[in-house]
Amino acid sequence: MIPLSESIKYAVAPLKVSANDKNQSIELALNSEGYYFHDKKWIAEGLSNIIKNAIEHTNIDGEIKIILEETPMSISITIGDNGEGIDECELKNIFKRFYKGKNSINPKSIGIGLSLSKKIIEAHGGSINVKSELEKGTIFNIIFLKVIV
Ligand SMILES: Nc1ncnc2c1ncn2[C@@H]1O[C@H](COP(=O)(O)OP(=O)(O)O)[C@@H](O)[C@H]1O
Ligand SMILES: [Mg+2]
């Protein structure tokens, strides 16, 4: 079984170039292996949509931090940025298919990235949540339970 830490590294590798272009750092704090039955390519697709958004919506010199943590019950992946943030009234919509925020990047934005990420994570038994503050940054948290409840 491939640990989630491997899939995170696999997702981040091709995005380092665009982060470097903006002089942004992507810090990985992989505090455990995160053994969890999953499809590496699909999970990497789901993670990379979130990381791409973080790069797009964070300024030059910004910081993106990815943390993998594990408890006996669950594995948590946190993807945080110190970018422009998302307006509170938009937060409930960002996982909807074709929803593009006020800050969306034209003409690149289609609005399917996060809806696909959520689908992939839920198809693997996980859940995803977001917290954000304008001009402070955004944190996405993904939880996979290791036990069936
Ligand atoms: N890290 C982030 N910081 C600020 N806004 C974000 C971030 N991630 C997502 N968003 C907002 O959520 C919207 C939906 O994201 P997504 O589904 O990936 O669509 P797209 O990137 O094609 O616009 C974006 O248009 C943007 O407004
Ligand atoms: Mg996107």
Short mmCIF file of N, CA and C and ligand atoms in Angstrom, two decimals:
data_model
loop_
_atom_site.label_atom_id
_atom_site.label_comp_id
_atom_site.label_asym_id
_atom_site.label_seq_id
_atom_site.Cartn_x
_atom_site.Cartn_y
_atom_site.Cartn_z
N MET A 1 0.85 -1.21 0.00
CA MET A 1 0.00 0.00 0.00
C MET A 1 0.89 1.25 0.00
N ILE A 2 0.53 2.22 -0.84
CA ILE A 2 1.31 3.47 -0.92
C ILE A 2 0.83 4.42 0.18
N PRO A 3 1.76 5.01 0.94
CA PRO A 3 1.31 5.97 1.95
C PRO A 3 0.89 7.30 1.31
N LEU A 4 0.01 8.02 1.99
CA LEU A 4 -0.44 9.31 1.48
C LEU A 4 0.72 10.29 1.33
N SER A 5 1.77 10.14 2.16
CA SER A 5 2.93 11.04 2.05
C SER A 5 3.53 10.96 0.65
N GLU A 6 3.55 9.75 0.07
CA GLU A 6 4.09 9.58 -1.29
C GLU A 6 3.21 10.29 -2.31
N SER A 7 1.91 10.19 -2.14
CA SER A 7 0.99 10.80 -3.11
C SER A 7 1.06 12.33 -3.01
N ILE A 8 1.32 12.84 -1.80
CA ILE A 8 1.48 14.30 -1.64
C ILE A 8 2.72 14.74 -2.42
N LYS A 9 3.82 14.02 -2.24
CA LYS A 9 5.06 14.39 -2.95
C LYS A 9 4.87 14.30 -4.46
N TYR A 10 4.13 13.30 -4.90
CA TYR A 10 3.85 13.10 -6.32
C TYR A 10 3.00 14.26 -6.88
N ALA A 11 2.08 14.76 -6.05
CA ALA A 11 1.23 15.89 -6.48
C ALA A 11 2.03 17.19 -6.53
N VAL A 12 2.93 17.36 -5.57
CA VAL A 12 3.67 18.63 -5.45
C VAL A 12 4.74 18.77 -6.53
N ALA A 13 5.40 17.66 -6.88
CA ALA A 13 6.57 17.72 -7.78
C ALA A 13 6.33 18.56 -9.04
N PRO A 14 5.27 18.31 -9.81
CA PRO A 14 5.10 19.10 -11.05
C PRO A 14 4.66 20.55 -10.81
N LEU A 15 4.29 20.89 -9.58
CA LEU A 15 3.80 22.26 -9.30
C LEU A 15 4.92 23.17 -8.79
N LYS A 16 6.09 22.56 -8.53
CA LYS A 16 7.20 23.35 -7.98
C LYS A 16 7.62 24.45 -8.95
N VAL A 17 7.51 24.17 -10.25
CA VAL A 17 7.93 25.15 -11.26
C VAL A 17 7.09 26.42 -11.17
N SER A 18 5.75 26.26 -11.12
CA SER A 18 4.92 27.46 -11.07
C SER A 18 5.06 28.19 -9.74
N ALA A 19 5.31 27.45 -8.65
CA ALA A 19 5.56 28.12 -7.37
C ALA A 19 6.89 28.88 -7.44
N ASN A 20 7.91 28.26 -8.01
CA ASN A 20 9.22 28.92 -8.16
C ASN A 20 9.10 30.19 -8.98
N ASP A 21 8.28 30.13 -10.05
CA ASP A 21 8.09 31.31 -10.91
C ASP A 21 7.58 32.50 -10.11
N LYS A 22 6.81 32.23 -9.06
CA LYS A 22 6.28 33.32 -8.22
C LYS A 22 7.10 33.48 -6.94
N ASN A 23 8.23 32.81 -6.91
CA ASN A 23 9.12 32.87 -5.75
C ASN A 23 8.41 32.42 -4.46
N GLN A 24 7.50 31.49 -4.61
CA GLN A 24 6.76 30.98 -3.45
C GLN A 24 7.42 29.72 -2.92
N SER A 25 7.28 29.52 -1.63
CA SER A 25 7.80 28.27 -1.06
C SER A 25 6.65 27.30 -0.84
N ILE A 26 6.91 26.04 -1.11
CA ILE A 26 5.95 24.99 -0.74
C ILE A 26 6.65 24.15 0.33
N GLU A 27 6.19 24.30 1.56
CA GLU A 27 6.82 23.58 2.66
C GLU A 27 6.02 22.31 2.94
N LEU A 28 6.72 21.20 3.03
CA LEU A 28 6.05 19.93 3.34
C LEU A 28 6.39 19.53 4.77
N ALA A 29 5.40 19.35 5.60
CA ALA A 29 5.61 18.82 6.95
C ALA A 29 4.92 17.47 7.00
N LEU A 30 5.63 16.45 6.54
CA LEU A 30 5.04 15.11 6.48
C LEU A 30 5.41 14.40 7.78
N ASN A 31 4.53 14.56 8.76
CA ASN A 31 4.84 14.09 10.11
C ASN A 31 4.56 12.61 10.32
N SER A 32 4.03 11.96 9.30
CA SER A 32 3.87 10.51 9.36
C SER A 32 3.76 10.00 7.94
N GLU A 33 3.73 8.70 7.77
CA GLU A 33 3.63 8.13 6.42
C GLU A 33 2.21 8.25 5.90
N GLY A 34 1.25 8.04 6.78
CA GLY A 34 -0.15 8.11 6.38
C GLY A 34 -0.58 6.93 5.51
N TYR A 35 -0.42 5.73 6.07
CA TYR A 35 -0.85 4.56 5.30
C TYR A 35 -2.37 4.52 5.22
N TYR A 36 -2.88 4.54 4.00
CA TYR A 36 -4.33 4.60 3.78
C TYR A 36 -4.58 4.04 2.39
N PHE A 37 -5.54 3.17 2.27
CA PHE A 37 -5.81 2.56 0.96
C PHE A 37 -6.37 3.61 0.01
N HIS A 38 -5.64 3.92 -1.06
CA HIS A 38 -6.11 4.95 -2.00
C HIS A 38 -5.46 4.80 -3.36
N ASP A 39 -6.03 5.50 -4.33
CA ASP A 39 -5.49 5.54 -5.68
C ASP A 39 -4.57 6.76 -5.78
N LYS A 40 -3.28 6.50 -5.93
CA LYS A 40 -2.27 7.57 -5.89
C LYS A 40 -2.58 8.68 -6.91
N LYS A 41 -2.91 8.29 -8.15
CA LYS A 41 -3.10 9.31 -9.20
C LYS A 41 -4.35 10.15 -8.95
N TRP A 42 -5.41 9.52 -8.49
CA TRP A 42 -6.63 10.29 -8.23
C TRP A 42 -6.45 11.22 -7.04
N ILE A 43 -5.85 10.70 -5.97
CA ILE A 43 -5.64 11.57 -4.79
C ILE A 43 -4.69 12.71 -5.16
N ALA A 44 -3.67 12.42 -5.94
CA ALA A 44 -2.75 13.49 -6.37
C ALA A 44 -3.50 14.53 -7.20
N GLU A 45 -4.41 14.10 -8.05
CA GLU A 45 -5.23 15.03 -8.84
C GLU A 45 -6.05 15.92 -7.90
N GLY A 46 -6.66 15.29 -6.90
CA GLY A 46 -7.47 16.04 -5.95
C GLY A 46 -6.64 17.05 -5.16
N LEU A 47 -5.45 16.64 -4.73
CA LEU A 47 -4.58 17.55 -3.98
C LEU A 47 -4.03 18.65 -4.86
N SER A 48 -3.68 18.29 -6.11
CA SER A 48 -3.02 19.30 -6.95
C SER A 48 -3.98 20.41 -7.33
N ASN A 49 -5.27 20.14 -7.46
CA ASN A 49 -6.23 21.22 -7.72
C ASN A 49 -6.21 22.25 -6.59
N ILE A 50 -6.09 21.75 -5.36
CA ILE A 50 -6.08 22.64 -4.19
C ILE A 50 -4.76 23.42 -4.14
N ILE A 51 -3.66 22.73 -4.42
CA ILE A 51 -2.34 23.39 -4.37
C ILE A 51 -2.22 24.42 -5.49
N LYS A 52 -2.74 24.07 -6.68
CA LYS A 52 -2.72 25.02 -7.81
C LYS A 52 -3.45 26.30 -7.45
N ASN A 53 -4.61 26.16 -6.83
CA ASN A 53 -5.37 27.34 -6.39
C ASN A 53 -4.55 28.17 -5.42
N ALA A 54 -3.88 27.47 -4.48
CA ALA A 54 -3.07 28.19 -3.49
C ALA A 54 -1.99 29.01 -4.19
N ILE A 55 -1.35 28.43 -5.19
CA ILE A 55 -0.30 29.14 -5.94
C ILE A 55 -0.91 30.35 -6.67
N GLU A 56 -2.06 30.11 -7.32
CA GLU A 56 -2.69 31.17 -8.12
C GLU A 56 -3.15 32.35 -7.27
N HIS A 57 -3.65 32.05 -6.07
CA HIS A 57 -4.27 33.10 -5.25
C HIS A 57 -3.37 33.62 -4.15
N THR A 58 -2.08 33.34 -4.28
CA THR A 58 -1.11 33.82 -3.30
C THR A 58 -0.07 34.66 -4.03
N ASN A 59 0.34 35.73 -3.41
CA ASN A 59 1.26 36.67 -4.05
C ASN A 59 2.65 36.10 -4.21
N ILE A 60 3.43 36.86 -4.95
CA ILE A 60 4.87 36.60 -5.05
C ILE A 60 5.43 36.58 -3.62
N ASP A 61 6.35 35.65 -3.39
CA ASP A 61 6.97 35.46 -2.07
C ASP A 61 6.03 34.79 -1.05
N GLY A 62 4.91 34.31 -1.50
CA GLY A 62 3.96 33.68 -0.58
C GLY A 62 4.43 32.32 -0.08
N GLU A 63 3.70 31.83 0.91
CA GLU A 63 4.06 30.55 1.52
C GLU A 63 2.89 29.58 1.48
N ILE A 64 3.18 28.40 1.01
CA ILE A 64 2.18 27.34 0.98
C ILE A 64 2.71 26.21 1.87
N LYS A 65 1.89 25.76 2.78
CA LYS A 65 2.36 24.73 3.70
C LYS A 65 1.42 23.52 3.66
N ILE A 66 2.00 22.37 3.52
CA ILE A 66 1.22 21.13 3.48
C ILE A 66 1.64 20.26 4.66
N ILE A 67 0.67 19.94 5.50
CA ILE A 67 0.97 19.16 6.71
C ILE A 67 0.22 17.83 6.66
N LEU A 68 0.94 16.76 6.92
CA LEU A 68 0.32 15.43 7.04
C LEU A 68 0.51 14.99 8.48
N GLU A 69 -0.61 14.70 9.14
CA GLU A 69 -0.57 14.28 10.53
C GLU A 69 -1.45 13.05 10.70
N GLU A 70 -1.14 12.27 11.71
CA GLU A 70 -1.89 11.03 11.89
C GLU A 70 -2.18 10.81 13.36
N THR A 71 -3.37 10.33 13.64
CA THR A 71 -3.71 9.87 14.99
C THR A 71 -4.09 8.39 14.84
N PRO A 72 -4.32 7.68 15.93
CA PRO A 72 -4.73 6.27 15.77
C PRO A 72 -6.03 6.13 14.95
N MET A 73 -6.84 7.19 14.94
CA MET A 73 -8.15 7.13 14.29
C MET A 73 -8.16 7.71 12.88
N SER A 74 -7.31 8.69 12.64
CA SER A 74 -7.47 9.45 11.39
C SER A 74 -6.16 9.98 10.83
N ILE A 75 -6.22 10.34 9.55
CA ILE A 75 -5.09 10.99 8.88
C ILE A 75 -5.60 12.33 8.39
N SER A 76 -4.82 13.36 8.64
CA SER A 76 -5.23 14.71 8.26
C SER A 76 -4.19 15.32 7.32
N ILE A 77 -4.70 15.91 6.23
CA ILE A 77 -3.83 16.66 5.31
C ILE A 77 -4.32 18.10 5.31
N THR A 78 -3.42 19.03 5.62
CA THR A 78 -3.77 20.45 5.64
C THR A 78 -2.96 21.16 4.57
N ILE A 79 -3.66 21.94 3.75
CA ILE A 79 -2.99 22.73 2.72
C ILE A 79 -3.32 24.19 2.99
N GLY A 80 -2.32 24.95 3.42
CA GLY A 80 -2.56 26.33 3.80
C GLY A 80 -1.76 27.30 2.94
N ASP A 81 -2.33 28.47 2.71
CA ASP A 81 -1.57 29.52 2.02
C ASP A 81 -1.77 30.83 2.76
N ASN A 82 -0.89 31.79 2.49
CA ASN A 82 -1.05 33.13 3.08
C ASN A 82 -1.43 34.14 1.99
N GLY A 83 -2.35 33.70 1.16
CA GLY A 83 -2.77 34.51 0.00
C GLY A 83 -3.94 35.42 0.28
N GLU A 84 -4.69 35.70 -0.79
CA GLU A 84 -5.73 36.74 -0.71
C GLU A 84 -6.97 36.32 0.08
N GLY A 85 -7.15 35.03 0.30
CA GLY A 85 -8.31 34.56 1.07
C GLY A 85 -9.59 34.56 0.25
N ILE A 86 -10.65 34.03 0.86
CA ILE A 86 -11.95 33.91 0.20
C ILE A 86 -12.99 34.59 1.09
N ASP A 87 -13.82 35.40 0.50
CA ASP A 87 -14.88 36.10 1.23
C ASP A 87 -15.79 35.07 1.90
N GLU A 88 -16.16 35.35 3.14
CA GLU A 88 -16.98 34.41 3.92
C GLU A 88 -18.25 33.99 3.17
N CYS A 89 -18.87 34.94 2.48
CA CYS A 89 -20.13 34.64 1.79
C CYS A 89 -19.92 33.73 0.58
N GLU A 90 -18.68 33.56 0.15
CA GLU A 90 -18.40 32.70 -1.01
C GLU A 90 -18.03 31.28 -0.58
N LEU A 91 -17.65 31.13 0.70
CA LEU A 91 -17.08 29.85 1.13
C LEU A 91 -18.01 28.66 0.88
N LYS A 92 -19.31 28.87 1.09
CA LYS A 92 -20.26 27.75 0.93
C LYS A 92 -20.38 27.30 -0.53
N ASN A 93 -19.92 28.12 -1.46
CA ASN A 93 -20.09 27.81 -2.88
C ASN A 93 -18.87 27.21 -3.56
N ILE A 94 -17.71 27.34 -2.95
CA ILE A 94 -16.49 27.06 -3.72
C ILE A 94 -16.35 25.60 -4.15
N PHE A 95 -17.06 24.67 -3.47
CA PHE A 95 -16.97 23.26 -3.89
C PHE A 95 -18.01 22.91 -4.94
N LYS A 96 -18.83 23.91 -5.33
CA LYS A 96 -19.87 23.62 -6.33
C LYS A 96 -19.25 23.61 -7.72
N ARG A 97 -19.79 22.70 -8.54
CA ARG A 97 -19.32 22.58 -9.92
C ARG A 97 -19.56 23.89 -10.67
N PHE A 98 -18.57 24.35 -11.38
CA PHE A 98 -18.58 25.56 -12.20
C PHE A 98 -18.68 26.86 -11.39
N TYR A 99 -18.48 26.78 -10.04
CA TYR A 99 -18.48 28.02 -9.28
C TYR A 99 -17.10 28.68 -9.35
N LYS A 100 -17.11 29.93 -9.80
CA LYS A 100 -15.87 30.70 -9.86
C LYS A 100 -16.02 31.89 -8.92
N GLY A 101 -15.01 32.12 -8.12
CA GLY A 101 -15.10 33.22 -7.16
C GLY A 101 -14.86 34.57 -7.80
N LYS A 102 -15.09 35.61 -6.98
CA LYS A 102 -14.85 36.99 -7.43
C LYS A 102 -13.40 37.17 -7.85
N ASN A 103 -12.52 36.41 -7.15
CA ASN A 103 -11.08 36.54 -7.41
C ASN A 103 -10.59 35.56 -8.47
N SER A 104 -11.51 34.90 -9.20
CA SER A 104 -11.09 33.85 -10.13
C SER A 104 -10.24 34.46 -11.26
N ILE A 105 -9.40 33.60 -11.80
CA ILE A 105 -8.41 34.07 -12.76
C ILE A 105 -8.90 33.83 -14.19
N ASN A 106 -9.24 34.91 -14.86
CA ASN A 106 -9.70 34.80 -16.25
C ASN A 106 -8.51 34.83 -17.20
N PRO A 107 -8.56 34.08 -18.29
CA PRO A 107 -9.62 33.18 -18.73
C PRO A 107 -9.41 31.76 -18.24
N LYS A 108 -8.44 31.58 -17.33
CA LYS A 108 -8.02 30.25 -16.91
C LYS A 108 -9.10 29.53 -16.09
N SER A 109 -9.88 30.28 -15.36
CA SER A 109 -10.80 29.70 -14.41
C SER A 109 -12.00 29.02 -15.07
N ILE A 110 -12.28 27.80 -14.61
CA ILE A 110 -13.45 27.07 -15.11
C ILE A 110 -14.39 26.78 -13.95
N GLY A 111 -13.80 26.62 -12.78
CA GLY A 111 -14.62 26.39 -11.59
C GLY A 111 -14.93 24.93 -11.32
N ILE A 112 -14.10 24.03 -11.84
CA ILE A 112 -14.38 22.61 -11.55
C ILE A 112 -13.32 21.98 -10.63
N GLY A 113 -12.21 22.67 -10.41
CA GLY A 113 -11.10 22.08 -9.65
C GLY A 113 -11.51 21.58 -8.29
N LEU A 114 -12.11 22.44 -7.50
CA LEU A 114 -12.45 22.06 -6.12
C LEU A 114 -13.60 21.06 -6.06
N SER A 115 -14.53 21.15 -7.01
CA SER A 115 -15.64 20.17 -6.98
C SER A 115 -15.08 18.78 -7.28
N LEU A 116 -14.12 18.72 -8.18
CA LEU A 116 -13.49 17.42 -8.48
C LEU A 116 -12.68 16.92 -7.27
N SER A 117 -11.95 17.82 -6.63
CA SER A 117 -11.17 17.43 -5.44
C SER A 117 -12.08 16.82 -4.38
N LYS A 118 -13.19 17.50 -4.14
CA LYS A 118 -14.14 17.02 -3.12
C LYS A 118 -14.69 15.64 -3.48
N LYS A 119 -15.05 15.47 -4.77
CA LYS A 119 -15.57 14.17 -5.23
C LYS A 119 -14.55 13.07 -5.01
N ILE A 120 -13.30 13.34 -5.37
CA ILE A 120 -12.25 12.32 -5.24
C ILE A 120 -12.04 11.96 -3.77
N ILE A 121 -11.98 12.98 -2.93
CA ILE A 121 -11.73 12.75 -1.50
C ILE A 121 -12.89 11.96 -0.88
N GLU A 122 -14.11 12.34 -1.22
CA GLU A 122 -15.27 11.63 -0.68
C GLU A 122 -15.36 10.21 -1.21
N ALA A 123 -14.96 10.02 -2.47
CA ALA A 123 -14.97 8.66 -3.04
C ALA A 123 -13.97 7.75 -2.32
N HIS A 124 -12.98 8.37 -1.66
CA HIS A 124 -12.01 7.61 -0.87
C HIS A 124 -12.40 7.58 0.62
N GLY A 125 -13.62 7.99 0.93
CA GLY A 125 -14.09 7.93 2.32
C GLY A 125 -13.66 9.12 3.16
N GLY A 126 -13.11 10.14 2.54
CA GLY A 126 -12.63 11.31 3.29
C GLY A 126 -13.61 12.46 3.27
N SER A 127 -13.23 13.53 3.97
CA SER A 127 -14.03 14.74 3.94
C SER A 127 -13.09 15.94 3.82
N ILE A 128 -13.64 17.05 3.31
CA ILE A 128 -12.81 18.24 3.12
C ILE A 128 -13.54 19.47 3.66
N ASN A 129 -12.76 20.32 4.31
CA ASN A 129 -13.31 21.57 4.87
C ASN A 129 -12.37 22.72 4.55
N VAL A 130 -12.93 23.92 4.60
CA VAL A 130 -12.11 25.09 4.31
C VAL A 130 -12.34 26.18 5.35
N LYS A 131 -11.26 26.89 5.66
CA LYS A 131 -11.34 28.08 6.51
C LYS A 131 -10.56 29.16 5.79
N SER A 132 -11.08 30.37 5.82
CA SER A 132 -10.36 31.41 5.10
C SER A 132 -10.61 32.78 5.71
N GLU A 133 -9.63 33.65 5.55
CA GLU A 133 -9.80 35.01 6.00
C GLU A 133 -9.20 35.91 4.93
N LEU A 134 -9.98 36.92 4.53
CA LEU A 134 -9.53 37.81 3.45
C LEU A 134 -8.19 38.45 3.82
N GLU A 135 -7.31 38.44 2.85
CA GLU A 135 -5.96 39.02 2.98
C GLU A 135 -5.06 38.33 4.00
N LYS A 136 -5.55 37.21 4.57
CA LYS A 136 -4.71 36.46 5.51
C LYS A 136 -4.31 35.13 4.89
N GLY A 137 -5.32 34.47 4.30
CA GLY A 137 -5.01 33.19 3.68
C GLY A 137 -6.13 32.18 3.82
N THR A 138 -5.87 30.99 3.29
CA THR A 138 -6.88 29.94 3.21
C THR A 138 -6.28 28.62 3.65
N ILE A 139 -7.07 27.85 4.38
CA ILE A 139 -6.61 26.53 4.83
C ILE A 139 -7.65 25.48 4.45
N PHE A 140 -7.22 24.50 3.68
CA PHE A 140 -8.07 23.35 3.37
C PHE A 140 -7.64 22.18 4.25
N ASN A 141 -8.61 21.51 4.85
CA ASN A 141 -8.29 20.36 5.69
C ASN A 141 -9.04 19.13 5.18
N ILE A 142 -8.27 18.08 4.98
CA ILE A 142 -8.83 16.81 4.49
C ILE A 142 -8.64 15.77 5.60
N ILE A 143 -9.70 15.04 5.89
CA ILE A 143 -9.61 14.01 6.94
C ILE A 143 -10.01 12.65 6.36
N PHE A 144 -9.18 11.66 6.59
CA PHE A 144 -9.52 10.27 6.27
C PHE A 144 -9.58 9.50 7.59
N LEU A 145 -10.70 8.88 7.85
CA LEU A 145 -10.80 8.06 9.06
C LEU A 145 -10.22 6.67 8.78
N LYS A 146 -9.40 6.17 9.74
CA LYS A 146 -8.78 4.86 9.54
C LYS A 146 -9.67 3.73 10.03
N VAL A 147 -10.71 4.11 10.78
CA VAL A 147 -11.63 3.09 11.29
C VAL A 147 -13.02 3.34 10.69
N ILE A 148 -13.77 2.30 10.53
CA ILE A 148 -15.12 2.46 10.00
C ILE A 148 -16.05 2.79 11.17
N VAL A 149 -16.70 3.93 11.07
CA VAL A 149 -17.58 4.32 12.17
C VAL A 149 -19.06 4.27 11.73
N1 LIG B 1 -6.45 29.10 -2.03
C1 LIG B 1 -7.39 29.94 -2.48
N2 LIG B 1 -7.34 31.27 -2.20
C2 LIG B 1 -8.30 32.11 -2.64
N3 LIG B 1 -9.37 31.73 -3.38
C3 LIG B 1 -9.48 30.43 -3.69
C4 LIG B 1 -8.50 29.47 -3.26
N4 LIG B 1 -8.89 28.25 -3.70
C5 LIG B 1 -10.04 28.44 -4.37
N5 LIG B 1 -10.41 29.74 -4.38
C6 LIG B 1 -11.65 30.31 -4.99
O1 LIG B 1 -12.54 29.22 -5.23
C7 LIG B 1 -12.99 29.24 -6.59
C8 LIG B 1 -13.22 27.82 -7.08
O2 LIG B 1 -11.98 27.14 -7.25
P1 LIG B 1 -11.83 26.04 -8.39
O3 LIG B 1 -12.97 25.08 -8.25
O4 LIG B 1 -10.46 25.49 -8.36
O5 LIG B 1 -12.08 26.86 -9.73
P2 LIG B 1 -11.09 27.72 -10.65
O6 LIG B 1 -9.70 27.62 -10.04
O7 LIG B 1 -11.17 27.11 -12.01
O8 LIG B 1 -11.64 29.13 -10.58
C9 LIG B 1 -11.92 30.04 -7.35
O9 LIG B 1 -12.49 30.66 -8.47
C10 LIG B 1 -11.45 31.03 -6.30
O10 LIG B 1 -12.34 32.13 -6.29
MG MG B 2 -8.70 25.92 -9.54
#
